[in-house]
Coordinates of C-alpha atoms in Angstrom, one line a residue:
M42 CA -0.1 0.1 -0.2
T43 CA 1.6 3.5 -1.4
W44 CA 2.0 6.3 1.3
R45 CA -0.7 9.1 -0.8
P46 CA -0.9 13.1 0.4
Q47 CA -3.6 14.7 2.4
Y48 CA -4.4 18.1 0.4
R49 CA -6.9 20.4 2.1
S50 CA -9.1 21.9 -0.6
S51 CA -9.9 25.2 0.1
K52 CA -11.4 28.5 -2.1
F53 CA -8.3 30.9 0.3
R54 CA -5.3 29.2 0.4
H55 CA -3.7 31.3 -2.2
V56 CA -5.2 34.8 -0.5
F57 CA -2.5 37.9 -1.0
G58 CA -2.1 40.6 0.0
K59 CA -1.9 43.7 -2.7
A60 CA -0.5 47.1 -1.0
A61 CA -2.3 50.3 -2.3
T62 CA 0.2 52.6 -4.4
K63 CA 1.6 56.0 -3.5
E64 CA -0.9 57.8 -4.4
S65 CA -3.8 55.9 -3.3
C66 CA -2.2 56.6 0.6
Y67 CA -2.9 59.2 3.0
D68 CA 0.3 61.2 3.4
G69 CA 1.1 63.9 6.3
V70 CA -1.0 62.9 9.3
P71 CA 0.4 62.9 12.4
I72 CA -0.6 59.4 13.5
T73 CA -0.7 59.8 17.4
R74 CA 2.5 58.9 19.4
S75 CA 0.8 57.2 22.4
V76 CA 1.6 53.8 24.3
Q77 CA -2.1 52.3 24.3
D78 CA -2.6 49.0 21.9
N79 CA -5.2 50.0 20.6
L80 CA -5.7 49.8 16.9
F81 CA -6.6 54.1 16.8
C82 CA -7.9 53.9 13.2
A83 CA -11.5 53.4 12.4
V84 CA -12.7 53.0 8.6
N85 CA -16.9 52.9 7.5
P86 CA -17.2 53.1 3.6
R87 CA -17.6 56.6 4.2
F88 CA -14.9 58.2 6.0
L89 CA -11.5 57.3 7.9
A90 CA -10.9 58.3 11.3
V91 CA -7.0 58.4 13.1
I92 CA -6.2 59.3 16.3
T93 CA -3.5 62.0 15.2
E94 CA -0.7 63.8 17.7
C95 CA -1.1 67.2 19.1
A96 CA 0.2 69.8 22.0
G97 CA -3.0 70.1 24.4
G98 CA -6.0 67.9 24.9
G99 CA -6.8 65.6 22.2
N100 CA -8.3 65.2 18.7
F101 CA -8.5 62.7 15.4
L102 CA -8.7 63.1 11.9
V103 CA -11.6 62.3 9.5
L104 CA -11.1 62.2 5.6
S105 CA -13.4 61.4 3.1
V106 CA -12.3 57.7 1.9
H107 CA -11.5 58.9 -1.0
H108 CA -9.2 61.8 -0.3
T109 CA -5.9 60.1 -1.0
G110 CA -3.1 61.7 -0.9
K111 CA -1.3 64.4 0.8
V112 CA -3.2 66.1 3.7
D113 CA -3.3 69.1 3.9
P114 CA -1.1 70.1 7.7
H115 CA -4.2 72.5 8.2
H116 CA -7.6 70.0 8.1
P117 CA -10.2 70.9 10.3
R118 CA -10.3 68.1 13.3
I119 CA -12.1 67.7 16.3
S120 CA -11.5 68.8 18.8
G121 CA -13.0 68.1 21.7
H122 CA -12.1 66.0 24.7
R123 CA -9.2 67.9 27.1
G124 CA -7.1 64.5 27.1
N125 CA -5.7 62.1 24.3
V126 CA -8.1 59.9 23.0
L127 CA -7.7 56.5 23.0
D128 CA -10.3 54.9 21.2
I129 CA -12.5 55.1 18.6
K130 CA -15.1 53.6 16.6
W131 CA -18.1 54.2 14.1
N132 CA -22.0 53.3 14.8
P133 CA -21.7 50.2 12.5
F134 CA -25.4 51.7 11.9
N135 CA -24.3 55.6 11.0
D136 CA -21.8 56.2 9.0
Y137 CA -22.6 59.7 10.1
C138 CA -21.9 59.1 13.9
I139 CA -18.5 58.1 15.4
A140 CA -17.6 58.2 19.5
S141 CA -14.5 57.9 21.0
C142 CA -12.9 58.2 24.3
S143 CA -10.2 60.0 26.3
E144 CA -7.6 60.6 29.1
D145 CA -10.4 62.8 30.6
S146 CA -12.5 60.1 31.7
T147 CA -15.5 61.1 29.5
V148 CA -16.8 59.5 26.1
K149 CA -18.1 61.7 23.0
V150 CA -20.6 60.5 20.4
W151 CA -20.2 63.4 17.4
E152 CA -22.2 63.4 14.3
I153 CA -20.0 64.1 11.3
P154 CA -21.2 66.4 7.8
P155 CA -22.1 64.6 4.7
H156 CA -19.8 66.2 3.4
G157 CA -16.9 66.0 6.0
V158 CA -15.5 67.8 8.8
L159 CA -15.0 71.5 7.3
K160 CA -13.9 73.2 10.4
N161 CA -13.0 72.0 13.7
L162 CA -15.7 70.1 15.9
T163 CA -15.8 70.9 19.2
V164 CA -19.6 69.7 20.9
P165 CA -20.2 66.6 20.5
W166 CA -24.3 64.7 19.6
K167 CA -23.8 63.5 23.1
E168 CA -21.3 63.2 26.4
L169 CA -20.7 59.8 28.3
Q170 CA -20.1 60.8 31.7
G171 CA -19.4 58.1 34.3
H172 CA -16.1 56.8 34.7
S173 CA -13.7 58.1 37.2
R174 CA -10.7 57.5 36.0
R175 CA -9.2 58.3 31.8
V176 CA -11.5 55.9 29.8
G177 CA -9.3 53.1 27.2
L178 CA -11.9 51.0 25.4
I179 CA -15.4 51.2 23.5
E180 CA -17.7 49.2 21.9
W181 CA -20.8 49.4 19.4
H182 CA -23.3 46.7 20.4
P183 CA -23.0 44.5 16.7
T184 CA -27.5 44.2 16.3
A185 CA -28.4 47.0 18.3
N186 CA -29.3 50.4 17.6
N187 CA -27.6 53.7 20.0
V188 CA -26.0 50.9 22.8
L189 CA -22.7 51.6 23.1
F190 CA -20.1 50.0 26.1
S191 CA -17.4 51.0 27.4
T192 CA -14.2 50.9 30.3
A193 CA -11.7 52.6 31.8
Y194 CA -9.0 52.4 34.1
D195 CA -11.2 52.5 36.7
Y196 CA -11.9 48.4 36.1
Q197 CA -15.5 49.1 34.9
I198 CA -17.4 48.1 32.0
M199 CA -20.4 50.8 31.1
I200 CA -23.3 49.9 28.6
W201 CA -24.7 53.1 27.8
N202 CA -28.3 54.1 26.0
L203 CA -27.9 56.6 23.3
D204 CA -31.3 56.5 22.4
C205 CA -32.4 59.2 25.1
P206 CA -33.0 63.4 25.0
E207 CA -30.1 64.6 27.2
Q208 CA -27.2 65.5 26.1
V209 CA -25.0 65.0 28.6
I210 CA -25.6 61.3 30.4
K211 CA -24.1 60.4 33.7
N212 CA -25.7 57.3 34.4
P213 CA -25.7 54.0 32.7
V214 CA -28.3 51.5 32.5
R215 CA -25.7 49.1 33.7
T216 CA -22.1 48.7 35.4
I217 CA -20.2 46.2 35.1
S218 CA -17.6 45.5 37.8
H219 CA -16.1 41.5 37.7
H220 CA -12.4 42.6 36.6
T221 CA -10.3 43.4 39.3
D222 CA -7.5 45.4 37.0
V223 CA -7.4 46.8 33.3
V224 CA -10.1 45.4 31.0
L225 CA -7.2 45.2 27.5
S226 CA -10.0 44.2 25.1
M227 CA -13.8 43.3 24.4
S228 CA -15.6 41.0 22.0
F229 CA -18.9 40.6 21.4
N230 CA -21.0 37.5 19.5
M231 CA -22.9 38.2 16.1
D232 CA -26.0 38.6 18.2
G233 CA -24.6 40.1 21.0
S234 CA -25.7 38.4 23.6
L235 CA -21.9 37.0 24.6
L236 CA -18.9 39.7 26.0
A237 CA -15.6 38.2 26.2
T238 CA -12.7 39.7 27.9
T239 CA -9.1 40.0 29.1
C240 CA -7.7 42.2 31.5
K241 CA -3.9 42.4 33.2
D242 CA -5.0 40.0 35.8
K243 CA -4.6 37.5 33.2
K244 CA -8.3 36.3 33.4
I245 CA -10.0 35.2 31.1
R246 CA -13.7 36.3 31.2
L247 CA -16.8 35.3 28.7
M248 CA -20.7 36.8 30.0
E249 CA -24.0 37.9 29.3
P250 CA -23.9 41.8 28.7
R251 CA -27.0 42.5 28.8
T252 CA -27.3 42.1 33.1
G253 CA -23.6 41.8 33.3
H254 CA -24.1 37.9 35.0
L255 CA -20.7 36.2 34.5
L256 CA -20.5 32.6 32.2
R257 CA -16.8 31.2 33.3
D258 CA -13.4 32.6 33.4
A259 CA -10.2 30.9 33.0
N260 CA -6.7 31.8 34.3
C261 CA -4.6 29.7 32.2
K262 CA -0.7 29.9 33.6
T263 CA 0.6 29.0 30.3
H264 CA -0.6 31.9 28.6
K265 CA -0.9 35.6 29.2
A266 CA -3.5 37.1 26.7
S267 CA -4.4 41.0 25.8
K268 CA -6.8 40.3 23.1
V269 CA -10.1 38.1 22.7
L270 CA -12.1 37.3 19.5
I271 CA -15.4 35.6 19.9
L272 CA -15.4 33.7 17.0
S273 CA -19.3 32.5 17.3
N274 CA -20.2 30.8 14.1
L275 CA -17.7 28.0 15.7
K276 CA -18.6 28.4 19.1
M277 CA -14.8 28.9 19.9
L278 CA -12.9 32.1 21.7
L279 CA -9.4 32.9 20.0
T280 CA -6.7 35.0 22.5
T281 CA -3.7 36.4 21.4
G282 CA -0.7 37.1 23.9
S283 CA 2.7 35.7 25.4
S284 CA 3.8 32.5 26.8
R285 CA 5.9 32.5 30.3
W286 CA 8.7 32.4 28.5
N287 CA 7.3 35.8 26.3
V288 CA 6.9 34.3 23.0
R289 CA 4.2 35.4 21.4
Q290 CA 1.4 33.2 20.9
I291 CA -2.4 32.1 19.3
A292 CA -4.9 30.5 21.5
L293 CA -8.0 28.4 20.6
W294 CA -10.5 27.9 23.4
D295 CA -13.6 26.1 24.1
Q296 CA -16.8 28.4 24.7
D297 CA -18.3 26.3 26.2
D298 CA -15.1 24.9 28.6
L299 CA -12.0 27.5 29.4
S300 CA -10.4 25.7 31.6
V301 CA -7.8 24.0 28.8
P302 CA -6.9 25.6 25.4
L303 CA -7.9 23.4 22.6
L304 CA -4.4 24.9 20.8
Q305 CA -1.9 26.5 21.7
E306 CA 0.4 28.2 18.8
D307 CA 3.7 30.0 19.3
L308 CA 4.5 32.7 16.4
D309 CA 8.3 34.2 17.3
G310 CA 9.5 35.5 20.4
S311 CA 8.9 40.2 19.5
S312 CA 7.7 42.0 22.6
G313 CA 4.7 44.0 20.2
V314 CA 0.8 43.3 20.7
L315 CA -0.5 41.1 18.1
F316 CA -4.1 42.6 17.0
P317 CA -6.0 39.5 15.8
F318 CA -9.0 40.4 13.0
Y319 CA -11.8 37.9 12.2
D320 CA -14.0 37.3 9.2
P321 CA -17.0 35.1 9.2
D322 CA -18.2 34.8 5.9
T323 CA -14.5 32.8 4.9
H324 CA -13.7 31.9 8.5
M325 CA -9.9 33.4 7.6
L326 CA -8.7 34.9 10.4
Y327 CA -5.8 37.9 10.6
V328 CA -3.3 39.0 13.1
A329 CA -1.3 41.2 12.4
G330 CA 1.6 42.9 14.9
K331 CA 2.6 45.9 16.0
G332 CA 5.8 47.1 15.2
D333 CA 6.4 45.2 13.5
G334 CA 5.8 44.4 9.0
T335 CA 4.4 40.6 9.0
M336 CA 0.3 39.6 8.4
R337 CA 0.0 36.2 8.5
Y338 CA -3.7 34.3 7.9
Y339 CA -5.4 31.3 8.5
E340 CA -7.6 29.1 7.9
V341 CA -10.5 28.1 11.1
S342 CA -12.8 25.7 11.5
S343 CA -14.6 23.7 13.9
E344 CA -12.1 20.0 13.7
K345 CA -8.9 19.3 14.7
P346 CA -6.6 21.2 14.2
Y347 CA -8.4 24.4 14.2
M348 CA -5.9 26.3 12.8
H349 CA -5.0 26.1 9.0
F350 CA -1.8 28.8 7.7
L351 CA -2.5 30.1 4.5
A352 CA 0.3 32.9 3.8
E353 CA 2.2 35.5 5.6
Y354 CA 2.4 39.1 4.1
R355 CA 5.8 40.8 5.2
S356 CA 6.4 44.4 4.3
L357 CA 9.2 47.0 5.4
L358 CA 6.6 49.3 7.7
P359 CA 5.8 48.5 10.3
Q360 CA 2.8 49.2 11.8
K361 CA 1.7 50.9 14.8
G362 CA -2.2 50.0 14.4
M363 CA -5.2 48.8 11.8
G364 CA -8.0 50.0 10.2
V365 CA -10.8 47.3 9.1
M366 CA -13.2 47.9 6.0
P367 CA -16.8 46.9 6.8
K368 CA -17.5 44.3 4.2
R369 CA -20.1 46.5 2.7
G370 CA -17.3 49.4 1.3
L371 CA -15.1 45.9 -0.3
D372 CA -14.3 45.7 -4.3
V373 CA -15.7 42.4 -5.2
S374 CA -15.2 42.9 -9.1
S375 CA -11.5 42.5 -8.2
C376 CA -12.8 39.6 -5.4
E377 CA -11.5 41.3 -2.3
V378 CA -12.1 40.2 0.6
F379 CA -10.3 41.9 3.3
R380 CA -9.0 45.5 3.6
F381 CA -7.1 47.1 6.3
Y382 CA -5.6 50.6 6.6
K383 CA -2.2 50.1 8.4
L384 CA -1.0 53.3 10.4
V385 CA 3.0 53.8 9.5
T386 CA 4.2 56.2 12.3
I387 CA 7.7 56.7 10.6
K388 CA 6.6 57.9 7.1
C389 CA 3.1 59.9 8.2
L390 CA 1.5 57.2 6.2
I391 CA -1.7 55.5 6.2
E392 CA -1.3 52.2 3.4
P393 CA -4.5 50.4 1.9
L394 CA -3.6 46.5 2.0
S395 CA -6.5 44.2 0.5
M396 CA -6.3 40.5 0.4
I397 CA -7.2 39.7 -3.0
V398 CA -8.3 36.0 -3.9
P399 CA -6.9 35.2 -7.6
R400 CA -10.0 34.5 -9.7
R401 CA -9.2 34.7 -13.6
S402 CA -13.2 36.1 -14.1
E403 CA -14.3 39.7 -13.3
S404 CA -17.5 38.6 -13.0
Y405 CA -19.4 38.5 -8.7
Q406 CA -18.0 35.4 -7.5
E407 CA -20.8 34.3 -5.5
D408 CA -19.0 31.7 -3.5
I409 CA -16.5 33.6 -1.6
Y410 CA -19.0 36.1 -0.7
P411 CA -22.5 35.2 0.8
M412 CA -24.9 36.5 2.2
T413 CA -22.8 39.0 5.1
A414 CA -24.1 41.5 8.5
G415 CA -25.1 45.0 7.1
N416 CA -25.7 48.7 8.2
I417 CA -29.1 47.6 8.9
P418 CA -30.4 47.2 12.8
A419 CA -32.1 44.4 14.0
M420 CA -33.7 46.1 17.1
T421 CA -33.8 49.5 19.1
A422 CA -32.0 49.8 22.0
E423 CA -34.9 49.3 24.2
E424 CA -35.8 46.4 22.6
W425 CA -32.5 44.8 23.3
L426 CA -32.8 45.8 27.5
S427 CA -35.9 44.2 27.8
G428 CA -34.2 40.7 27.2
I429 CA -34.2 40.4 23.3
N430 CA -31.9 39.3 21.3
K431 CA -31.5 39.2 17.5
G432 CA -29.2 38.0 14.9
P433 CA -27.0 41.1 12.3
V434 CA -30.0 41.3 9.5
L435 CA -28.1 40.1 6.3
I436 CA -27.3 41.6 2.5
S437 CA -26.0 40.8 -0.6
L438 CA -22.6 42.8 -1.5
K439 CA -23.8 41.2 -5.7
P440 CA -23.8 45.2 -7.5
G441 CA -27.2 46.2 -8.0
S442 CA -28.9 44.1 -5.0
Q443 CA -29.0 47.2 -2.9
V444 CA -30.9 49.8 -2.6
A445 CA -29.9 53.2 -3.2
E446 CA -31.9 55.7 -0.9
S447 CA -32.3 59.4 -0.8
Y448 CA -29.2 61.4 0.3
P449 CA -30.2 62.4 3.5
E450 CA -29.1 66.4 3.8
L451 CA -31.0 68.0 0.7
S452 CA -34.7 68.3 1.3
L453 CA -34.8 66.1 5.0
G454 CA -35.3 67.3 8.2
K455 CA -32.5 66.3 10.7
G456 CA -34.4 64.1 13.1
L457 CA -35.7 61.7 9.6
A458 CA -31.6 62.7 8.2
N459 CA -31.0 60.3 11.1
S460 CA -33.4 57.8 10.3
L461 CA -31.9 57.4 7.3
D462 CA -28.6 57.2 8.1
T463 CA -28.9 53.6 9.8
R464 CA -30.1 52.4 7.1
R465 CA -28.0 53.0 3.8
S466 CA -26.8 50.5 1.4
Q467 CA -24.6 51.5 -0.8
S468 CA -21.1 51.7 0.2
R469 CA -20.2 55.1 -1.8
P470 CA -22.0 58.5 -1.0
G471 CA -21.7 59.4 -4.9
L472 CA -24.0 56.8 -5.9
L473 CA -26.8 58.1 -3.4
Q474 CA -26.2 62.1 -4.1
L475 CA -26.5 60.9 -8.4
A476 CA -29.3 59.0 -8.0
Y477 CA -30.8 61.7 -6.2
I478 CA -30.6 64.7 -8.5
Q479 CA -31.6 61.8 -11.0
D480 CA -34.9 61.3 -9.3
Q481 CA -35.5 64.8 -8.7
L482 CA -34.8 65.4 -12.1
G483 CA -37.6 63.0 -13.0
A484 CA -39.8 63.7 -10.8
K485 CA -39.8 67.6 -12.3
E486 CA -40.2 66.6 -15.7
G487 CA -43.8 64.6 -14.8
K488 CA -45.3 67.3 -13.3
E489 CA -44.2 70.1 -15.4
D490 CA -44.4 70.8 -19.0
G491 CA -43.1 72.8 -22.0
S492 CA -40.5 75.2 -21.6
H493 CA -41.3 76.4 -18.1
A494 CA -40.6 72.8 -16.6
E495 CA -37.5 72.7 -19.1
G496 CA -36.8 75.9 -17.1
R497 CA -37.7 74.8 -14.0
D498 CA -35.1 71.5 -14.6
V499 CA -32.3 73.8 -15.4
R500 CA -32.9 76.0 -12.3
N501 CA -33.1 72.2 -10.0
W502 CA -29.6 70.5 -11.7
S503 CA -28.1 73.8 -11.1
S504 CA -29.2 74.7 -8.1
V505 CA -28.0 71.4 -6.1
V506 CA -24.0 70.7 -6.2
N507 CA -22.3 68.8 -3.7
G508 CA -25.3 68.3 -1.6
Q509 CA -26.2 72.0 -1.1
D510 CA -28.9 74.3 -2.4
L511 CA -26.4 76.8 -3.8
A512 CA -29.8 79.7 -3.8
L513 CA -28.3 79.7 0.2
C514 CA -25.0 80.0 -0.1
S515 CA -23.7 82.4 -0.1
P516 CA -20.5 83.3 -2.1
P517 CA -16.6 83.0 -0.5
K518 CA -15.8 86.0 1.4
T519 CA -12.4 84.1 2.4
E520 CA -9.7 82.6 1.2
N521 CA -10.1 79.7 3.7
E522 CA -14.4 79.2 2.1
L523 CA -12.6 79.1 -1.3
R524 CA -10.1 76.7 0.2
L525 CA -13.2 74.6 1.8
K526 CA -15.3 75.1 -1.8
F527 CA -12.5 74.3 -3.8
H528 CA -12.1 70.7 -1.4
K529 CA -15.5 70.0 -2.1
Q530 CA -15.3 70.1 -5.4
Q531 CA -12.8 68.0 -5.6
E532 CA -14.7 65.4 -3.5
E533 CA -17.6 65.5 -6.2
I534 CA -15.2 64.7 -8.8
R535 CA -13.7 61.5 -7.0
R536 CA -17.0 60.5 -6.9
L537 CA -18.3 60.7 -10.6
L538 CA -14.9 59.4 -11.8
E539 CA -15.3 56.2 -9.0
L540 CA -19.2 56.1 -10.5
L541 CA -17.8 55.8 -13.3
H542 CA -14.9 52.7 -13.4
Q543 CA -18.6 51.2 -11.6
R544 CA -19.8 51.6 -14.8
D545 CA -17.4 50.7 -17.0
V546 CA -16.6 47.6 -14.6
R547 CA -20.6 45.8 -14.8
I548 CA -20.8 46.7 -18.2
K549 CA -17.8 44.0 -19.2
Q550 CA -19.2 41.5 -16.7
L551 CA -22.1 42.0 -18.6
E552 CA -20.2 41.4 -21.6
L553 CA -18.7 38.5 -20.3
E554 CA -21.5 37.0 -19.4
I555 CA -23.7 37.3 -22.9
K556 CA -20.4 35.8 -24.0
N557 CA -20.3 33.1 -21.9
V558 CA -23.9 32.2 -22.5
R559 CA -22.9 32.5 -26.4
N560 CA -20.8 30.1 -26.4
S561 CA -22.6 27.4 -23.8
Q562 CA -25.5 27.1 -26.3
P563 CA -25.7 24.6 -29.0
Q564 CA -24.6 25.0 -32.6
G565 CA -27.7 24.3 -33.4
S566 CA -30.0 26.2 -31.5
L567 CA -27.9 29.3 -33.1

């Protein structure tokens, strides 16, 4: 009997990392020098936010994802904190809402204008006051709208309900006090019914976030955990940390039994923290080290040996932090399955890094893009607090399957605009704006007739530029106002170019599908 090697088939065994070109990076960004082991960057399909270095107080920068190239050193910032900003997170259901926490013991939630930050923002939408020491971590609930978790150096985890009329909230809906030291990381499962934490006391805790009830904890002497992730579709926990000999490690745990890890794997002897990122759609795990340029990626399964090493991306540029683009913002035409934004402090650079599955066909690949969590909340904060658990609302990433909605700031009130923000499905704001203008033109043409209708259509077309009514806008009076107008015009040009590029890609896809259909038909039927 001859021996035959066992090969494991996988769609992702040839995934490779592709760094963006110099023109597609964000250059000249004064990235923070904080020693906090956080990501320092947050991304959604519209904006990129990064914590920046400043002389006094704390601030962070919000840029359009299309605003690549050299960043203006005097670009307006969000500067309402009195201490250094330690963490920032975008609301998963509102691309124009971001939360930040700081050394001044507060958490602040900000509303970003649709066209970006055009002047310094100092007044937040909500201010959360409850912690007695600096706040180091914040996390949004994955399925409930406007529920925010924060943890500070007072060893408390506080749960906040933002659906209240007060601008300053001083009383959280619940406080979790199980920890005896600083909380290092927090992670939810997919429906938000479980919360896992790692702590400086070397314990891993799994609890119910709504009640704060501690389900189980672990204290492994051979593994000091620093970051934790719940792999909810596999009922596992993953932690990164170090061994007793300071060797960086990855450990897998059974969600129902934290007494002994299922798997421990030593990586290297570097000292930087390991940041784990998990994609539940592809079961891929990405591990990036702070202070080095390597990124390892694995495929995780529920059967032994649990983790299968795929490849390693190496770069000469070390990363201080990472931002991750949500799945709805990926470029599916190039088979992109994950996208990072590397913070390179030594060059003041933010470098996008795309993880790509090599495919010859340019058509949509349904096998690598299953239904994924979208930007629509499954329930309200009150429903979640009352005891309801719901999984995320799933969407398809297939082009054309998402419905464009009206641009919010053109003719809607603020309250209705905020409610529509949570239901946007398009990943690029230029499509929303163009669709709105076309809808308005179509409506005007249906209502009016003759030259009178044509005159109104022309006025309607000319009155909406960059989402603003020119009849209500005064001409720029200063050089700064003129510069802001110029930047907004450049944004609109970038959006329209992106739209044209999307249409070209779609045309190529349709041509290829027509060609495939013709080739598949028998010769006799032609």
